[in-house]
C-alpha positions as a printed NumPy array, in Angstrom:
array([[-49.831,  -2.458,  12.141],
       [-51.419,  -1.354,   8.91 ],
       [-53.772,   1.001,  10.414],
       [-51.023,   2.522,  12.009],
       [-48.732,   2.493,   8.78 ],
       [-51.081,   4.359,   7.27 ],
       [-51.507,   6.954,   9.474],
       [-47.488,   7.384,   8.928],
       [-46.467,   5.952,  12.053],
       [-43.584,   3.647,  11.985],
       [-43.478,   0.349,  14.915],
       [-39.918,  -0.181,  15.848],
       [-39.858,  -3.62 ,  17.293],
       [-37.329,  -4.964,  20.061],
       [-35.588,  -1.962,  20.236],
       [-34.737,   0.182,  23.121],
       [-34.006,   3.651,  23.98 ],
       [-30.102,   3.627,  25.056],
       [-29.65 ,   7.684,  25.601],
       [-31.952,  10.896,  24.889],
       [-30.08 ,  13.895,  23.896],
       [-32.025,  16.767,  25.273],
       [-33.236,  19.436,  22.01 ],
       [-34.524,  22.909,  22.55 ],
       [-38.158,  21.308,  22.486],
       [-37.864,  18.873,  25.472],
       [-40.899,  16.976,  23.978],
       [-38.862,  16.266,  20.971],
       [-35.039,  15.554,  19.965],
       [-32.709,  13.572,  19.266],
       [-32.333,   9.875,  20.472],
       [-30.074,   6.929,  20.389],
       [-31.596,   3.392,  19.643],
       [-30.321,   0.356,  19.946],
       [-31.622,  -2.787,  19.002],
       [-29.962,  -6.101,  17.531],
       [-28.719,  -4.68 ,  14.317],
       [-27.032,  -1.953,  16.178],
       [-27.102,   1.634,  17.025],
       [-29.08 ,   4.149,  15.787],
       [-29.286,   7.867,  15.629],
       [-33.255,   9.406,  15.374],
       [-34.874,  12.363,  15.367],
       [-38.399,  12.699,  16.779],
       [-41.268,  15.089,  17.052],
       [-42.298,  14.147,  20.669],
       [-41.331,  11.902,  23.549],
       [-43.621,  10.395,  25.558],
       [-42.258,   8.607,  28.618],
       [-44.761,   5.629,  29.645],
       [-42.708,   3.204,  31.966],
       [-41.798,   1.955,  35.475],
       [-44.175,   1.972,  38.753],
       [-43.525,   3.737,  41.94 ],
       [-45.506,   1.767,  44.794],
       [-46.537,   4.284,  47.778],
       [-45.75 ,   2.285,  50.636],
       [-43.854,   4.106,  52.996],
       [-46.111,   4.26 ,  55.315],
       [-45.821,   0.352,  55.755],
       [-42.15 ,   1.927,  57.157],
       [-41.3  ,  -0.532,  60.15 ],
       [-44.278,  -2.614,  59.736],
       [-43.274,  -4.906,  57.26 ],
       [-40.179,  -5.969,  54.71 ],
       [-40.142,  -4.215,  51.418],
       [-37.289,  -4.364,  49.078],
       [-35.14 ,  -1.911,  47.327],
       [-37.591,   0.   ,  45.275],
       [-40.53 ,  -0.131,  48.119],
       [-42.343,  -2.916,  47.059],
       [-43.696,  -5.189,  49.795],
       [-41.853,  -8.906,  49.819],
       [-43.912, -11.447,  49.814],
       [-43.09 , -15.438,  49.75 ],
       [-44.88 , -17.744,  47.25 ],
       [-48.353, -17.578,  48.598],
       [-48.57 , -13.814,  48.712],
       [-47.875, -13.492,  52.158],
       [-45.97 , -10.608,  53.979],
       [-43.603, -10.609,  56.952],
       [-44.979,  -8.855,  59.894],
       [-43.765, -10.357,  63.14 ],
       [-45.558, -13.515,  64.351],
       [-48.419, -13.008,  61.739],
       [-49.119, -15.467,  59.658],
       [-52.139, -14.353,  57.354],
       [-51.298, -10.992,  56.234],
       [-50.655, -10.788,  52.457],
       [-50.25 ,  -8.452,  49.736],
       [-51.299,  -8.585,  45.659],
       [-51.07 ,  -6.458,  43.248],
       [-48.909,  -3.641,  42.049],
       [-47.482,  -2.708,  45.794],
       [-45.925,  -6.436,  45.905],
       [-42.476,  -7.316,  44.99 ],
       [-42.64 ,  -9.21 ,  41.434],
       [-40.829,  -8.853,  37.948],
       [-42.228,  -5.863,  36.498],
       [-43.651,  -8.1  ,  33.447],
       [-46.166,  -8.523,  35.844],
       [-47.401,  -5.451,  36.251],
       [-50.552,  -5.392,  34.09 ],
       [-54.079,  -5.21 ,  35.343],
       [-54.629,  -8.829,  34.149],
       [-52.156, -10.415,  37.088],
       [-53.473,  -8.163,  39.813],
       [-56.551,  -9.959,  39.22 ],
       [-54.809, -13.303,  39.361],
       [-53.242, -12.561,  42.338],
       [-56.193, -10.789,  44.265],
       [-58.235, -14.125,  43.451],
       [-55.715, -16.496,  44.332],
       [-55.017, -14.346,  47.853],
       [-58.851, -14.346,  48.002],
       [-59.321, -17.987,  48.542],
       [-55.789, -17.762,  51.106],
       [-58.072, -15.566,  53.283],
       [-60.75 , -17.867,  53.085],
       [-59.028, -21.299,  53.16 ],
       [-57.17 , -19.52 ,  56.645],
       [-60.751, -18.099,  57.935],
       [-61.989, -21.354,  57.505],
       [-59.157, -23.214,  59.089],
       [-58.757, -25.202,  55.724],
       [-55.152, -26.312,  54.045],
       [-53.995, -22.998,  52.001],
       [-53.614, -23.46 ,  48.558],
       [-51.237, -24.835,  46.013],
       [-48.269, -22.164,  46.012],
       [-49.264, -19.381,  43.283],
       [-48.635, -19.72 ,  39.817],
       [-48.206, -16.798,  37.472],
       [-50.345, -17.776,  34.375],
       [-48.6  , -16.618,  30.58 ],
       [-49.148, -13.556,  29.765],
       [-51.56 , -12.693,  27.096],
       [-51.73 ,  -8.797,  25.529],
       [-54.129,  -7.747,  22.593],
       [-52.888,  -4.518,  21.258],
       [-55.579,  -3.227,  18.562],
       [-54.363,  -1.286,  15.395],
       [-57.9  ,   0.073,  14.786],
       [-60.996,  -1.509,  14.107],
       [-59.671,  -3.988,  11.373],
       [-56.066,  -4.733,  12.368],
       [-54.04 ,  -5.865,  15.238],
       [-51.394,  -8.267,  17.07 ],
       [-51.67 , -10.98 ,  19.713],
       [-48.67 , -12.271,  21.526],
       [-48.809, -15.128,  24.404],
       [-45.546, -14.596,  26.795],
       [-44.012, -12.082,  24.658],
       [-44.425, -13.966,  21.483],
       [-45.979, -13.124,  18.573],
       [-49.497, -15.584,  17.753],
       [-50.384, -15.453,  14.08 ],
       [-53.837, -14.639,  14.262],
       [-55.802, -12.41 ,  11.81 ],
       [-55.298,  -8.725,  12.7  ],
       [-59.47 ,  -8.518,  12.44 ],
       [-59.906, -10.658,  15.193],
       [-57.595,  -8.965,  17.468],
       [-59.661,  -5.661,  18.335],
       [-62.902,  -7.992,  18.944],
       [-60.589, -10.316,  21.245],
       [-59.72 ,  -6.956,  23.032],
       [-63.065,  -5.973,  23.771],
       [-64.119,  -9.108,  25.143],
       [-61.042,  -8.748,  27.251],
       [-61.69 ,  -5.301,  28.078],
       [-65.564,  -5.607,  28.982],
       [-64.365,  -8.48 ,  31.651],
       [-62.564,  -5.881,  33.23 ],
       [-64.821,  -3.121,  33.244],
       [-67.205,  -5.691,  34.924],
       [-64.624,  -6.391,  37.644],
       [-65.609,  -9.867,  36.962],
       [-63.157, -12.445,  38.358],
       [-60.077, -14.127,  36.13 ],
       [-60.407, -17.55 ,  35.84 ],
       [-56.831, -18.236,  37.436],
       [-57.826, -21.852,  38.316],
       [-57.649, -22.64 ,  34.813],
       [-55.448, -19.83 ,  33.397],
       [-52.621, -21.122,  35.529],
       [-51.943, -24.398,  33.696],
       [-51.721, -23.033,  30.058],
       [-47.664, -24.399,  28.654],
       [-44.703, -22.255,  28.747],
       [-43.629, -20.999,  25.477],
       [-40.4  , -20.656,  24.933],
       [-38.984, -19.696,  28.898],
       [-41.753, -17.257,  29.545],
       [-41.947, -18.505,  33.356],
       [-39.1  , -17.277,  34.39 ],
       [-40.33 , -13.438,  34.053],
       [-43.308, -14.703,  35.89 ],
       [-41.826, -15.642,  39.077],
       [-43.337, -14.982,  42.179],
       [-42.151, -14.489,  46.038],
       [-38.53 , -14.271,  44.154],
       [-37.803, -11.305,  46.628],
       [-35.953, -12.475,  50.226],
       [-34.749, -10.165,  53.337],
       [-31.521,  -9.788,  51.286],
       [-33.014,  -7.291,  49.016],
       [-35.407,  -6.086,  51.906],
       [-35.375,  -2.685,  53.33 ],
       [-33.819,  -3.098,  56.771],
       [-36.859,  -1.679,  58.467],
       [-37.622,  -3.001,  61.807],
       [-40.378,  -5.633,  61.919],
       [-42.732,  -4.622,  64.675]])
């Protein structure tokens, strides 16, 4: 945060853009911001929209159930309904789940878990316990000597200088595609009701599309 302020960048926390008023320059203009303190109109030089996800699952039409947004409906073990077949799974960004889980770390968690399910099915052994999404661990670096760390969206009071190092370790892990220790991280304690946003397999046939399953 200190590094961003030094660059003249202002950070607004717990604030959402409720409405955008177009300007002559489509890159910037007037914005209406909504926070706990009320509604405020501000003008910015540019608007960079970085949100949302659109699954490319149209080719699955008629094969498996999808929700209203096109995500594949799964149960608490990542299975999707495909006729009489039992051993069909979906994981990662194509699976229906809370948007808070659309992070690379959760793709690793789910991939590791589903791989265990596939191995168990191939060996004819019992399936693992239902998938339990670990807490969200987010490290944001604001330069080489400052940053912030959050545990399930709750700020963690750690020295900012340690965050860039922590983020470097995490990115190095992901770049080398090493498996995440899901078996350990799933037992981390819940903080402030964060588990409610980490549900898995909450989508049901009620909000799935009417596509017939072959």
